[in-house]
Every structure is written in structure tokens, then in C-alpha cells.
Coordinates of C-alpha atoms in Angstrom, one line a residue:
M1078 CA 169.1 -157.9 -5.9
S1079 CA 169.8 -161.1 -7.8
L1080 CA 167.3 -162.2 -10.3
L1081 CA 168.3 -165.8 -10.1
G1082 CA 168.5 -167.2 -6.6
S1083 CA 166.3 -167.3 -3.6
S1084 CA 164.8 -164.8 -1.2
G1085 CA 165.3 -164.9 2.5
N1086 CA 163.0 -167.9 2.9
G1087 CA 164.8 -169.9 0.2
K1088 CA 161.7 -170.0 -2.1
T1089 CA 162.1 -169.6 -5.8
W1090 CA 159.6 -169.4 -8.6
H1091 CA 159.5 -170.9 -12.1
V1092 CA 158.3 -168.4 -14.7
K1093 CA 157.2 -169.3 -18.2
V1094 CA 157.2 -166.4 -20.7
T1095 CA 155.6 -166.8 -24.1
T1096 CA 156.7 -164.5 -26.9
M1097 CA 155.1 -164.5 -30.3
D1098 CA 157.7 -166.9 -31.7
A1099 CA 159.2 -168.7 -28.7
D1100 CA 158.7 -169.9 -25.1
L1101 CA 161.1 -169.0 -22.3
D1102 CA 161.5 -171.1 -19.2
L1103 CA 163.0 -169.0 -16.4
S1104 CA 163.7 -171.2 -13.4
S1105 CA 164.9 -170.2 -9.9
I1106 CA 163.4 -166.7 -10.1
D1107 CA 163.4 -164.7 -6.9
P1108 CA 159.7 -163.8 -6.2
C1109 CA 160.8 -160.6 -4.6
I1110 CA 162.3 -159.1 -7.8
M1111 CA 160.8 -156.1 -9.3
G1112 CA 158.6 -156.3 -12.4
R1113 CA 161.2 -154.2 -14.3
E1114 CA 164.0 -156.7 -13.5
L1115 CA 162.0 -159.6 -14.7
F1116 CA 161.1 -157.7 -17.9
D1117 CA 164.7 -156.7 -18.5
L1118 CA 165.7 -160.4 -18.0
V1119 CA 163.3 -161.4 -20.8
C1120 CA 164.4 -158.6 -23.1
R1121 CA 168.1 -159.6 -22.7
A1122 CA 167.2 -163.3 -23.3
I1123 CA 165.6 -162.5 -26.7
G1124 CA 168.1 -159.7 -27.6
L1125 CA 165.6 -156.8 -27.6
R1126 CA 166.7 -153.2 -27.1
E1127 CA 163.6 -151.3 -28.0
I1128 CA 162.0 -152.3 -24.8
W1129 CA 159.7 -149.3 -24.5
Y1130 CA 157.1 -150.8 -26.8
F1131 CA 156.6 -154.1 -24.9
G1132 CA 155.3 -155.4 -21.7
L1133 CA 154.5 -158.6 -19.8
Q1134 CA 150.8 -159.5 -19.7
Y1135 CA 148.9 -161.9 -17.5
T1136 CA 145.2 -162.7 -16.9
N1137 CA 144.0 -162.0 -13.4
K1138 CA 141.6 -164.1 -11.4
K1139 CA 138.7 -162.2 -12.9
Q1140 CA 139.9 -163.2 -16.4
I1141 CA 140.8 -159.6 -17.2
P1142 CA 144.1 -159.0 -19.1
C1143 CA 146.6 -157.0 -17.0
W1144 CA 150.1 -155.7 -17.5
L1145 CA 152.9 -156.5 -15.1
E1146 CA 153.7 -153.4 -13.1
M1147 CA 157.4 -152.5 -13.5
D1148 CA 157.8 -150.7 -10.2
K1149 CA 156.2 -153.3 -8.1
K1150 CA 157.6 -156.7 -6.8
V1151 CA 156.3 -159.7 -8.7
N1152 CA 155.0 -161.5 -5.6
K1153 CA 153.0 -158.4 -4.7
Q1154 CA 151.0 -158.5 -8.0
E1155 CA 147.9 -160.7 -8.5
I1156 CA 149.5 -163.1 -11.0
P1157 CA 147.6 -166.5 -10.7
K1158 CA 149.8 -169.6 -10.6
Q1159 CA 149.4 -172.5 -13.0
D1160 CA 148.6 -176.0 -11.9
D1161 CA 152.3 -176.8 -11.7
G1162 CA 153.0 -173.8 -9.5
S1163 CA 154.7 -171.7 -12.2
L1164 CA 153.8 -168.2 -13.4
H1165 CA 152.7 -167.7 -17.0
L1166 CA 153.3 -164.4 -18.7
L1167 CA 152.9 -163.2 -22.2
F1168 CA 155.5 -160.9 -23.8
L1169 CA 153.5 -158.6 -26.0
V1170 CA 153.4 -155.2 -27.7
K1171 CA 152.1 -152.8 -25.1
F1172 CA 152.6 -149.4 -26.8
F1173 CA 152.3 -148.8 -30.6
P1174 CA 154.2 -146.3 -32.7
E1175 CA 152.5 -143.7 -34.9
E1176 CA 154.6 -144.5 -37.9
V1177 CA 156.1 -148.0 -38.0
E1178 CA 158.5 -147.4 -40.8
E1179 CA 160.2 -144.4 -39.1
E1180 CA 160.0 -145.6 -35.5
L1181 CA 160.7 -149.3 -35.4
I1182 CA 164.5 -149.8 -35.5
Q1183 CA 165.5 -153.4 -34.7
D1184 CA 164.6 -156.4 -36.9
I1185 CA 163.4 -158.3 -33.9
T1186 CA 161.1 -155.4 -32.9
R1187 CA 159.6 -155.3 -36.3
H1188 CA 159.3 -159.1 -36.4
L1189 CA 157.5 -159.3 -33.0
F1190 CA 155.1 -156.5 -34.2
F1191 CA 154.4 -158.4 -37.4
L1192 CA 153.6 -161.7 -35.6
Q1193 CA 151.4 -160.0 -33.0
I1194 CA 149.4 -157.9 -35.5
K1195 CA 149.0 -160.9 -37.8
Q1196 CA 147.7 -163.0 -34.9
S1197 CA 145.3 -160.3 -33.8
I1198 CA 143.8 -160.1 -37.3
L1199 CA 143.4 -163.9 -37.4
N1200 CA 141.9 -163.9 -33.9
M1201 CA 139.5 -161.2 -35.1
D1202 CA 140.6 -158.9 -32.3
L1203 CA 141.7 -156.4 -34.9
Y1204 CA 139.1 -155.7 -37.6
C1205 CA 140.4 -156.1 -41.1
P1206 CA 138.2 -155.8 -44.2
A1207 CA 138.4 -158.6 -46.8
E1208 CA 140.4 -156.7 -49.4
A1209 CA 143.0 -155.7 -46.8
S1210 CA 143.1 -159.2 -45.5
V1211 CA 144.0 -160.6 -48.9
L1212 CA 146.7 -158.0 -49.4
L1213 CA 148.1 -158.5 -46.0
A1214 CA 148.1 -162.3 -46.6
S1215 CA 150.1 -161.8 -49.8
Y1216 CA 152.8 -159.9 -47.8
A1217 CA 152.7 -162.5 -45.0
V1218 CA 153.4 -165.4 -47.4
Q1219 CA 156.2 -163.4 -49.0
A1220 CA 157.7 -162.9 -45.5
I1221 CA 157.3 -166.6 -44.6
Y1222 CA 158.1 -168.3 -47.9
G1223 CA 159.9 -165.8 -50.1
D1224 CA 159.0 -165.3 -53.7
C1225 CA 155.9 -166.9 -55.1
D1226 CA 156.2 -170.7 -55.4
G1227 CA 153.4 -172.8 -56.9
D1228 CA 154.4 -175.8 -54.8
V1229 CA 153.7 -174.0 -51.5
Q1230 CA 150.4 -175.1 -49.9
L1231 CA 148.7 -172.1 -48.4
E1232 CA 146.7 -172.6 -45.2
L1233 CA 143.9 -170.1 -45.3
S1234 CA 143.2 -170.5 -41.6
K1235 CA 146.7 -169.0 -40.9
L1236 CA 146.3 -166.2 -43.5
L1237 CA 142.7 -164.9 -43.4
P1238 CA 140.4 -164.4 -40.4
Q1239 CA 137.4 -166.8 -40.3
C1240 CA 134.9 -163.9 -40.5
V1241 CA 136.2 -162.9 -43.9
L1242 CA 136.0 -166.5 -45.2
D1243 CA 132.4 -166.7 -44.0
Q1244 CA 131.2 -163.5 -45.4
Y1245 CA 131.9 -164.3 -49.1
D1246 CA 130.5 -167.0 -51.3
M1247 CA 134.0 -168.1 -52.4
S1248 CA 135.7 -171.5 -52.3
P1249 CA 139.2 -171.9 -50.7
Q1250 CA 140.6 -172.2 -54.2
M1251 CA 139.2 -168.8 -55.1
W1252 CA 140.8 -167.2 -52.0
E1253 CA 144.1 -168.9 -52.7
E1254 CA 144.1 -167.8 -56.3
R1255 CA 143.7 -164.2 -55.3
I1256 CA 146.4 -164.4 -52.6
R1257 CA 148.8 -166.0 -55.1
R1258 CA 148.0 -163.3 -57.7
W1259 CA 149.0 -160.5 -55.2
W1260 CA 151.9 -162.6 -53.9
T1261 CA 153.5 -162.6 -57.4
N1262 CA 153.5 -158.7 -57.2
N1263 CA 155.7 -159.0 -54.1
N1264 CA 158.5 -161.0 -55.8
G1265 CA 161.9 -159.6 -54.9
L1266 CA 161.0 -158.4 -51.4
S1267 CA 163.1 -159.7 -48.6
C1268 CA 161.5 -161.0 -45.4
E1269 CA 162.2 -157.8 -43.6
E1270 CA 160.8 -155.6 -46.4
A1271 CA 157.6 -157.8 -46.6
E1272 CA 157.1 -157.6 -42.9
M1273 CA 157.4 -153.8 -43.0
E1274 CA 155.0 -153.6 -45.9
Y1275 CA 152.6 -155.7 -43.9
L1276 CA 152.8 -153.3 -40.9
K1277 CA 152.5 -150.2 -43.1
I1278 CA 149.2 -151.5 -44.4
A1279 CA 148.1 -152.8 -41.0
Q1280 CA 148.7 -149.5 -39.2
D1281 CA 146.0 -147.9 -41.4
L1282 CA 143.4 -150.2 -40.1
E1283 CA 140.8 -148.4 -38.0
M1284 CA 141.4 -150.6 -34.9
Y1285 CA 145.2 -150.9 -35.2
G1286 CA 147.0 -150.0 -32.0
I1287 CA 143.9 -149.4 -29.9
Q1288 CA 143.3 -151.1 -26.6
Y1289 CA 139.7 -151.0 -25.5
F1290 CA 138.4 -150.9 -21.9
P1291 CA 134.7 -151.0 -20.9
I1292 CA 133.5 -147.8 -19.2
C1293 CA 130.3 -145.9 -18.4
N1294 CA 129.5 -142.2 -18.6
Q1295 CA 127.3 -140.3 -16.1
K1296 CA 124.2 -141.7 -17.8
E1297 CA 125.5 -145.2 -17.2
T1298 CA 125.7 -145.8 -20.9
D1299 CA 128.0 -148.8 -21.8
L1300 CA 130.9 -147.4 -23.7
H1301 CA 134.5 -148.3 -24.5
L1302 CA 137.6 -146.3 -23.9
G1303 CA 140.2 -146.7 -26.6
V1304 CA 143.8 -145.8 -25.9
S1305 CA 146.1 -145.4 -29.0
A1306 CA 149.2 -143.7 -30.1
H1307 CA 147.1 -140.8 -31.4
G1308 CA 145.1 -140.2 -28.3
V1309 CA 142.0 -141.3 -26.4
G1310 CA 138.7 -142.1 -28.0
I1311 CA 135.2 -143.0 -26.8
Y1312 CA 133.4 -145.8 -28.6
K1313 CA 129.7 -146.6 -28.4
G1314 CA 128.1 -150.0 -28.7
A1315 CA 129.6 -152.4 -31.2
D1316 CA 131.2 -149.5 -33.2
R1317 CA 134.9 -149.8 -32.4
I1318 CA 135.8 -147.8 -35.5
T1319 CA 134.3 -144.4 -35.1
P1320 CA 135.3 -142.6 -31.8
R1321 CA 132.6 -140.3 -30.3
P1322 CA 134.5 -138.1 -29.4
F1323 CA 138.3 -138.3 -29.8
F1324 CA 141.0 -136.4 -27.8
G1325 CA 144.5 -136.1 -29.1
W1326 CA 147.5 -136.4 -26.7
S1327 CA 148.3 -132.7 -27.4
E1328 CA 145.0 -131.8 -25.9
I1329 CA 145.3 -133.9 -22.7
K1330 CA 146.9 -132.3 -19.7
N1331 CA 146.3 -134.8 -16.9
I1332 CA 144.8 -138.2 -16.3
S1333 CA 143.9 -139.5 -12.8
F1334 CA 141.5 -141.9 -11.2
K1335 CA 140.0 -142.5 -7.7
N1336 CA 138.4 -145.8 -7.1
K1337 CA 136.5 -146.5 -10.3
R1338 CA 136.2 -142.9 -11.4
F1339 CA 138.6 -141.5 -14.0
N1340 CA 139.2 -137.9 -14.9
I1341 CA 140.9 -136.6 -18.0
K1342 CA 141.7 -132.9 -18.0
T1343 CA 142.3 -131.1 -21.2
M1344 CA 144.4 -128.0 -21.9
D1345 CA 141.4 -125.7 -21.8
K1346 CA 140.7 -127.0 -18.2
S1347 CA 137.7 -129.0 -19.2
A1348 CA 137.4 -132.5 -17.8
I1349 CA 135.9 -135.7 -19.0
T1350 CA 134.7 -138.1 -16.3
F1351 CA 133.9 -141.7 -16.7
R1352 CA 133.7 -144.9 -14.6
S1353 CA 135.5 -148.1 -15.3
I1354 CA 133.5 -151.3 -15.1
D1355 CA 136.1 -153.1 -13.0
A1356 CA 138.5 -151.4 -10.6
S1357 CA 141.2 -153.9 -11.3
V1358 CA 141.9 -152.4 -14.7
N1359 CA 142.2 -148.8 -13.5
K1360 CA 146.0 -149.0 -13.0
T1361 CA 146.3 -150.7 -16.4
I1362 CA 144.4 -147.8 -18.1
L1363 CA 146.4 -145.2 -16.3
D1364 CA 149.7 -147.0 -17.1
L1365 CA 148.8 -147.3 -20.7
C1366 CA 147.8 -143.6 -20.9
I1367 CA 151.0 -142.5 -19.2
G1368 CA 153.2 -144.7 -21.2
T1369 CA 151.6 -143.8 -24.5
H1370 CA 151.7 -140.1 -23.7
S1371 CA 155.3 -140.4 -22.8
L1372 CA 156.1 -142.0 -26.2
Y1373 CA 154.0 -139.3 -27.9
L1374 CA 156.2 -136.6 -26.3
R1375 CA 159.4 -138.6 -26.9
R1376 CA 158.7 -138.8 -30.7
R1377 CA 158.6 -135.0 -30.8
Q1378 CA 162.0 -134.6 -29.1
P1379 CA 165.5 -135.3 -30.4
D1380 CA 166.5 -138.9 -30.2
S1381 CA 168.5 -140.0 -27.2
L1382 CA 172.1 -141.2 -27.6
E1383 CA 171.0 -144.8 -27.3
V1384 CA 168.3 -144.4 -30.0
Q1385 CA 170.8 -142.6 -32.2
Q1386 CA 173.3 -145.5 -31.8
M1387 CA 170.6 -148.0 -32.5
K1388 CA 169.5 -146.2 -35.6
V1389 CA 173.1 -146.1 -36.9
Q1390 CA 173.5 -149.7 -36.2
A1391 CA 170.1 -150.5 -37.8
K1392 CA 171.1 -148.4 -40.8
E1393 CA 174.4 -150.3 -41.1
E1394 CA 172.6 -153.6 -40.7
R1395 CA 170.0 -152.6 -43.3
L1396 CA 172.8 -151.6 -45.7
R1397 CA 174.6 -154.8 -45.1
R1398 CA 171.4 -156.8 -45.5
Q1399 CA 170.6 -154.9 -48.7
Q1400 CA 174.1 -155.7 -50.0
E1401 CA 173.6 -159.3 -49.1
H1402 CA 170.2 -159.2 -50.7
S1403 CA 171.6 -157.6 -53.8
R1404 CA 174.3 -160.2 -53.9
Y1405 CA 171.8 -162.9 -53.3
E1406 CA 169.6 -161.5 -56.1
R1407 CA 172.6 -161.4 -58.4
E1408 CA 173.6 -164.9 -57.5
K1409 CA 169.9 -165.9 -57.9
D1410 CA 169.8 -164.3 -61.3
Y1411 CA 173.1 -165.9 -62.3
R1412 CA 171.9 -169.2 -61.1
A1413 CA 168.7 -168.8 -63.0
E1414 CA 170.7 -167.8 -66.0
V1415 CA 172.9 -170.9 -65.6
E1416 CA 169.9 -173.1 -65.1
R1417 CA 168.3 -171.6 -68.2
E1418 CA 171.6 -172.1 -70.1
R1419 CA 171.8 -175.6 -68.7
D1420 CA 168.2 -176.3 -69.8
R1421 CA 169.0 -174.8 -73.2
L1422 CA 172.2 -176.9 -73.5
K1423 CA 170.3 -179.9 -72.3
T1424 CA 167.7 -179.3 -75.0
D1425 CA 170.5 -178.8 -77.6
L1426 CA 172.2 -181.9 -76.3
E1427 CA 169.0 -183.9 -76.7
M1428 CA 168.5 -182.5 -80.1
L1429 CA 172.1 -183.3 -81.1
S1430 CA 171.7 -186.7 -79.6
D1431 CA 168.7 -187.3 -81.7
Q1432 CA 170.6 -186.0 -84.7
M1433 CA 173.6 -188.3 -83.8
R1434 CA 171.2 -191.2 -83.6
N1435 CA 169.7 -190.3 -86.9
I1436 CA 173.2 -189.9 -88.4
Q1437 CA 174.3 -193.2 -87.0
N1438 CA 171.2 -194.9 -88.3
A1439 CA 171.9 -193.2 -91.7
M1440 CA 175.5 -194.2 -91.6
K1441 CA 174.5 -197.7 -90.7
R1442 CA 172.1 -197.7 -93.6
T1443 CA 174.8 -196.2 -95.8
E1444 CA 177.3 -198.9 -94.8
E1445 CA 174.7 -201.6 -95.5
T1446 CA 174.0 -199.9 -98.8
A1447 CA 177.7 -199.6 -99.5
E1448 CA 178.2 -203.3 -98.7
L1449 CA 175.2 -204.2 -101.0
L1450 CA 176.6 -201.9 -103.7
A1451 CA 180.0 -203.4 -103.3
E1452 CA 178.5 -206.9 -103.6
K1453 CA 176.6 -205.8 -106.6
A1454 CA 179.8 -204.2 -108.1
R1455 CA 181.7 -207.5 -107.5
V1456 CA 178.9 -209.5 -109.2
S1457 CA 178.7 -206.9 -111.9
E1458 CA 182.5 -207.1 -112.4
E1459 CA 182.3 -210.9 -112.6
E1460 CA 179.4 -210.5 -115.1
A1461 CA 181.4 -208.0 -117.0
L1462 CA 184.3 -210.4 -117.2
V1463 CA 182.0 -213.2 -118.4
L1464 CA 180.4 -210.9 -120.9
S1465 CA 183.8 -209.6 -122.0
K1466 CA 184.9 -213.2 -122.5
R1467 CA 181.7 -214.0 -124.4
A1468 CA 182.2 -210.8 -126.4
S1469 CA 185.7 -212.0 -127.4
E1470 CA 184.4 -215.4 -128.3
A1471 CA 181.6 -213.8 -130.2
E1472 CA 184.0 -211.6 -132.0
A1473 CA 186.2 -214.6 -132.9
E1474 CA 183.1 -216.5 -134.1
C1475 CA 182.1 -213.5 -136.1
Q1476 CA 185.5 -213.5 -137.8
R1477 CA 185.2 -217.2 -138.4
I1478 CA 181.7 -216.7 -139.9
K1479 CA 182.9 -213.9 -142.0
I1480 CA 185.7 -216.1 -143.4
A1481 CA 183.2 -219.0 -143.9
Q1482 CA 180.9 -216.6 -145.6
I1483 CA 183.7 -215.5 -147.9
K1484 CA 184.5 -219.1 -148.6
A1485 CA 180.8 -219.8 -149.2
E1486 CA 180.6 -216.9 -151.6
E1487 CA 183.5 -218.4 -153.5
S1488 CA 182.0 -221.9 -153.4
K1489 CA 178.7 -220.3 -154.6
M1490 CA 180.4 -218.7 -157.5
T1491 CA 182.2 -222.0 -158.4
L1492 CA 178.9 -223.9 -158.1
E1493 CA 177.2 -221.3 -160.3
R1494 CA 179.9 -221.7 -162.8
K1495 CA 179.7 -225.5 -162.7
A1496 CA 175.9 -225.2 -162.9
R1497 CA 176.2 -223.2 -166.0
E1498 CA 178.6 -225.7 -167.5
A1499 CA 176.4 -228.6 -166.5
E1500 CA 173.4 -226.8 -168.1
L1501 CA 175.5 -226.5 -171.3
I1502 CA 176.5 -230.1 -171.2
A1503 CA 173.0 -231.2 -170.4
A1504 CA 171.8 -229.2 -173.4
R1505 CA 174.4 -230.8 -175.6
L1506 CA 173.4 -234.2 -174.3
I1507 CA 169.8 -233.6 -174.9
Q1508 CA 170.5 -232.5 -178.4
E1509 CA 172.8 -235.5 -178.9
S1510 CA 170.1 -237.7 -177.4
E1511 CA 167.5 -236.3 -179.7
R1512 CA 169.8 -236.7 -182.6
R1513 CA 170.5 -240.3 -181.8
A1514 CA 166.9 -241.0 -181.1
R1515 CA 166.1 -239.7 -184.5
E1516 CA 168.9 -241.9 -185.9
A1517 CA 167.5 -244.9 -184.0
E1518 CA 164.1 -244.3 -185.3
A1519 CA 165.4 -244.1 -188.8
S1520 CA 167.3 -247.3 -188.3
R1521 CA 164.3 -249.0 -186.9
N1522 CA 162.3 -247.9 -189.8
N1523 CA 165.0 -249.2 -192.2
L1524 CA 165.0 -252.5 -190.5
L1525 CA 161.3 -252.8 -190.7
A1526 CA 161.5 -252.1 -194.3
A1527 CA 164.2 -254.7 -194.9
G1528 CA 162.1 -257.5 -193.5
N1529 CA 163.2 -260.0 -191.1
R1530 CA 166.8 -259.9 -192.3
S1531 CA 168.9 -260.3 -189.2
Y1532 CA 171.7 -257.9 -188.9
P1533 CA 173.9 -257.6 -186.0
V1534 CA 173.0 -254.4 -184.7
N1535 CA 175.4 -252.4 -182.7
Y1536 CA 174.0 -249.6 -180.8
P1537 CA 176.8 -247.3 -180.6
Y1538 CA 175.1 -245.6 -177.9
D1539 CA 178.0 -244.1 -176.1
S1540 CA 176.3 -242.6 -173.2
Q1541 CA 178.7 -240.1 -171.9
I1542 CA 176.8 -238.3 -169.4
A1543 CA 178.8 -236.0 -167.4
G1544 CA 177.2 -236.3 -164.1
A1545 CA 176.5 -233.0 -162.7
E1546 CA 177.8 -232.9 -159.3
Y1547 CA 175.4 -231.2 -157.0
G1548 CA 177.2 -229.1 -154.7
G1549 CA 174.9 -228.8 -151.8
G1550 CA 175.0 -225.3 -150.7
T1551 CA 175.4 -224.9 -147.0
Y1552 CA 173.1 -222.3 -145.2
F1553 CA 174.7 -220.5 -142.6
G1554 CA 172.2 -218.9 -140.2
D1555 CA 173.0 -216.0 -138.0
Q1556 CA 174.2 -218.1 -135.2
Y1557 CA 176.0 -215.3 -133.6
Q1558 CA 173.7 -213.5 -131.3
R1559 CA 174.7 -210.0 -130.3
A1560 CA 176.2 -209.8 -126.8
T1561 CA 175.1 -206.9 -124.8
V1562 CA 177.7 -205.5 -122.5
P1563 CA 176.2 -204.0 -119.3
P1564 CA 177.1 -200.4 -118.5
D1565 CA 179.7 -199.7 -115.9
P1566 CA 178.4 -199.8 -112.3
S1567 CA 177.0 -196.5 -111.1
A1568 CA 178.8 -194.6 -108.4
N1569 CA 177.7 -195.2 -104.8
R1570 CA 175.1 -192.7 -103.6
A1571 CA 176.5 -190.7 -100.7
F1572 CA 174.3 -190.0 -97.8
C1573 CA 175.5 -186.7 -96.5
T1574 CA 173.6 -185.2 -93.5
D1575 CA 174.8 -181.8 -92.3
I1576 CA 175.1 -181.6 -88.4
S1577 CA 173.8 -178.2 -87.3
S1578 CA 176.4 -176.4 -85.3
L1579 CA 175.7 -174.9 -81.8
K1580 CA 174.8 -171.2 -81.8
A1581 CA 177.9 -169.0 -81.4
E1582 CA 176.2 -166.6 -79.0
I1583 CA 173.8 -167.2 -76.2
E1584 CA 170.6 -165.2 -76.4
K1585 CA 170.4 -162.5 -73.9
E1586 CA 167.6 -162.8 -71.3
R1587 CA 164.7 -160.5 -71.5
S1588 CA 164.9 -157.5 -69.3
E1589 CA 163.4 -158.1 -65.8
Y1590 CA 159.8 -157.4 -65.5
N1591 CA 159.4 -153.9 -64.0
Q1592 CA 156.7 -154.2 -61.4
K1593 CA 154.2 -151.4 -61.5
S1594 CA 154.0 -149.6 -58.3
R1595 CA 150.4 -149.1 -57.3
H1596 CA 149.0 -146.9 -54.7
L1597 CA 147.7 -148.8 -51.6
Q1598 CA 144.2 -147.4 -52.0
E1599 CA 144.0 -148.4 -55.6
Q1600 CA 145.1 -151.9 -54.8
L1601 CA 142.5 -152.2 -52.1
S1602 CA 139.8 -150.7 -54.4
D1603 CA 140.7 -153.1 -57.2
L1604 CA 140.5 -156.1 -54.8
R1605 CA 137.3 -154.8 -53.2
G1606 CA 135.7 -154.5 -56.7
E1607 CA 136.8 -158.1 -57.5
I1608 CA 135.1 -159.8 -54.5
D1609 CA 132.3 -157.3 -53.8
S1610 CA 129.9 -159.2 -56.1
L1611 CA 130.5 -162.4 -54.1
K1612 CA 129.7 -160.8 -50.7
V1613 CA 126.8 -162.4 -48.7
D1614 CA 125.0 -159.4 -47.2
D1615 CA 123.3 -161.5 -44.5
R1616 CA 126.7 -162.5 -43.1
Q1617 CA 128.1 -158.9 -42.7
T1618 CA 129.0 -157.8 -39.2
E1619 CA 128.3 -154.4 -37.7
L1620 CA 131.9 -153.4 -38.2
D1621 CA 131.7 -154.4 -41.9
R1622 CA 128.7 -152.1 -42.4
I1623 CA 130.4 -149.2 -40.6
H1624 CA 133.5 -149.7 -42.6
A1625 CA 131.5 -149.9 -45.9
E1626 CA 129.8 -146.6 -44.9
H1627 CA 133.2 -144.9 -44.3
V1628 CA 134.6 -146.2 -47.7
N1629 CA 131.5 -145.0 -49.5
A1630 CA 131.9 -141.6 -47.9
G1631 CA 135.6 -141.5 -48.9
E1632 CA 136.8 -141.6 -45.3
D1633 CA 139.7 -143.5 -43.8
K1634 CA 141.1 -144.0 -40.3
Y1635 CA 142.8 -140.6 -40.1
S1636 CA 140.0 -138.5 -41.6
T1637 CA 137.6 -140.2 -39.1
L1638 CA 139.9 -139.2 -36.2
R1639 CA 140.2 -135.7 -37.5
K1640 CA 136.4 -135.5 -37.7
S1641 CA 135.9 -136.9 -34.3
A1642 CA 138.5 -134.5 -32.8
A1643 CA 136.9 -131.5 -34.5
G1644 CA 135.4 -128.8 -32.4
S1645 CA 136.3 -127.6 -28.9
A1646 CA 137.2 -130.0 -26.1
R1647 CA 134.2 -128.7 -24.1
A1648 CA 131.8 -129.5 -27.0
R1649 CA 133.2 -133.0 -27.3
I1650 CA 132.9 -133.5 -23.6
Q1651 CA 129.3 -132.5 -23.8
L1652 CA 128.8 -135.0 -26.7
F1653 CA 130.4 -137.7 -24.5
D1654 CA 128.1 -136.9 -21.5
G1655 CA 125.1 -137.0 -23.8
L1656 CA 125.8 -140.5 -25.1

């Protein structure tokens, strides 16, 4: 039968399939095709080979989620049509593995699981305590954005469930700071590794992989049936965490229903009977139980040839991806090294540029100083020439003065000699004058004595006075003033600035920070201790209180299941009937 085409009456359907990361529009679908054929068509369209985990879900007219039946024609199933006449189906995980790391093979399988679990936590369909929510958010941002980047704006509404945000007296900045702190611990993880770490943590959540259906026991007590990869559990009231009781798949022999009544037979031939609230989900419950039990048995058998081939291909793909990641990390480290070297060289260049500017300024000042000194040297040279000329003239004047002084000394000696001679002549003249005066006096006296007899008197006064020629001595002052010759110009001062050379070797980068591997429970305990003081008790839900009791008692999901599965099947059935 052709998938695309028309049935006998020429009518085709338009089917819209929504996966977790894409929308598929399938037009011209024959309404008579089997559910398996439509499912295979979707799987081929998205490149999925691990088809046994998935299914197509729709909401029936009673608003109850139902899975498309594979062995039934599409037009025979109660799939409501949209306003435009098309069919709308959701491509979702239907069956969950026990151990995601060992069982999920393809990248697309892991990615679809990651998206669905993440959305279930955000929608609060899957209970997740606050400490686990923050840790999961750190792996989610690592898978989405890569290594921690301070420029990335985190949207808390897409990372943490609203109930967690409401239960603590913490601002968005405080939540973001804690997510970023844990995000930095994930540096180096690839997208695939981060998604797998996310799923490994999520699979330890108490409600992970459990699909709940409302049921009643013989006392008409409202209960929930939980179907998971580990078995079937009965949950009472709002407690979706602690099964009362729990039956592992290894204990279950047969599951059947008639009308609304279900029977689960155990290996010891005991039977648990309950009634579903709505008969429309009976086939869904049975289908889930059969499919989950089949996968449970399949895990404990050797892998089929197809699975072996897929694992080999996945291993080769992981190896190739690891090599690419290693090459990418090497290139990233090399690029970081180059960028650091570039930054260092840029810093050195800026430093050298500053030094060059300083040197140029110093050279400019040196040139200006040299020009000034050259000008001063020229002026000093001219002054030296002038002073040298003056010195020569002064020396000549000095020689002339010395000669004049010698002549003056000679003249002085002559004058002294003439002075002495003049003194002698003067003395003789004085003596002669005195003698003649005495003779004149005597003559006068004789004349007086002789009376008035007139005698021609001859005064033989022969005044021979040798005039003493005064030789005016000439004073020669010290007219020569000592000429001071300036010292030789000093040598120009050299402004020598040493330019620091570049370092010969580049400093080796510090060894990469070795991330401390912490145990998951220790991480959650540390984070729980961080935010526990900010918890608002009035805002805690019933699931929060139950989870806190389990943590205080040192129990986890698996210890709770073991505890609920303890005892004989008959005793647990009696416990169920007594609820």
C-alpha cells in the first residue's frame, strides 16, 4: 500500500507531526495506511533508526493522551481533526531505557530524549528538586551554548521549572549566578557529552520514565498506575514518588484487561486487579506494558545484528567526533595561544610605541639642545676670537707699557740726577747770594759812612741762575686690564636612551586547569546546602516534602523501588488491596 496517494475514494489526508525540534507536514497521506507505516514514514523523514523508543501521540475527544496503534489503520483510530481538516500528532518518547548511556545509540535518539526530558521538567510533569534543576540547567546551557560565556543571557524560564523559582527567596540574578558557577565546571564538554550527562542525572529522578494512569482498587480508592522500564508501581494520592507497592518486570507473568478491569498475574500465580478510570486508555496501558516488558527482555538478550551494526557505526561516529573535538580543542587552544601571543605582542608593541614616542621626543629635545649648543658654540667661538684679538692687543699694550716703564725709569734716574745737580747749583747760588748780600750790606754801610758823596755804583750782580728745568714726571696708571679668556665650550651632553629588546622566548602557558571530578550526590548535596537556607517552607509542594523525607532518610529512587518491591508478591497485592 502506498503511503502517499489516495485510497479508493480518492480522498487524502494532511498530517502534521510535531517532534521536539521540528514540525513535519505530510500531505497526500492515504487515510487507510497502517499506523506502523505512518510511524516509519516519520522516522525515515528525521533519520531515526532506534524506532523502538518512540511513538505517535494524539489527544482524543475526551482530552486523554493516547498513542497511535501500529497495527491499526489510521482512519480507524479516534484521532480528532483540526479546524483545517488535518491530523495533528506528536512524535514523543514512548518507552524509556533503564540505562541511557549504555542503551541509547544514535545522536538523534539522545537529542530527542534530552529535549523531551528537559521540556517535561520545565512543564513540571517530571518532578525535579531545586538542586538537581540547577545542575541540569548547567548541562543544558553547556549543550546549547558550549563553554561558559559571560555574554550569554540566560532565560531562567527555559532552564528552571517555575515551581522551583517560586519556592525559594532568590532573585533571578542569584539563580543565574549559581547556574553559571556550575556551568564553568562543564567547560570542555561537547554538545553530545553535555546532553548525555543531562540524561544520566535525569534518569535518577524519582518520576523519570514513568507514565501515570488513574485507577481504582477494589475499595474504589483513587490511585495511579505507573509504568516504567523497571516495572509497574501503584501510587496513592499526590505521592508520585513512592510506589505502594512495586512489581518488577521479572515478577510479572501476564497482563490483560476486560472492559475497565485489569489483571496483572505474577510468577507465583497471584493476581492484582484494578479498574481504570476511563476505558479509552485501557489499550494504551496494555500497549505500554507489553512494549516496556518486551524492551526489558530484549535488554537481557544478545543484541540483534541491526543493533550491533548501529553500535559499531555509533562507536565509529563517536570516535570520529572525539577526534574532531580533540582537533577542535587543539585548534581552540592554539587559537587562544595565538590570541594571547597577539595580545602580548600588541601590549609590547604599544609599550615600544610609547618608548619610540619618548625616544623621538628625547631626540627632538636633543636636536634642539644640539642646535642651541651649536649656536652657543658659534657665539663662544666668535667671543673667543674677539677675546683672542683683545688678548693680543693687550699683550702688545703690555709690551709697550713695559718699554714705556723702562723709559720712564731711565727718565726718572736722569731727573733725579738733574735734581741733585740743581740742588747743588741752588745751594751754591744761595751761598753766592748770601755772600753778595753781605758784600752789598757792607758797601751800603760804607756809602753811608762816606756821606753823600756820589759814586757810580756798579752792581756787579751777575745773576746766573741756572734754571732748574722741572721735568714733569709722567704717571702711568695700570691702564691694561687683564683679559679673561673663557674656557673651551663643554662637550654636548648625549641623551642616550636604551630601547628594551623583545623577550627572546615566549612564556609557556600555565598548565590547563584540571577539573575536579565530583560525585553526583556530593554535587547535589553541596548545592542543596547552598540554597536550603533560602527555602520558603510555605511554598513547598507535597512532592517536595516527600523528596526531603527520602533525602533525610538517605534513600534514592532505586532504594525506594527495592523497598517497595520487598516481600512476596502476595503480600504486596494485599497491601494494594488495603489501600
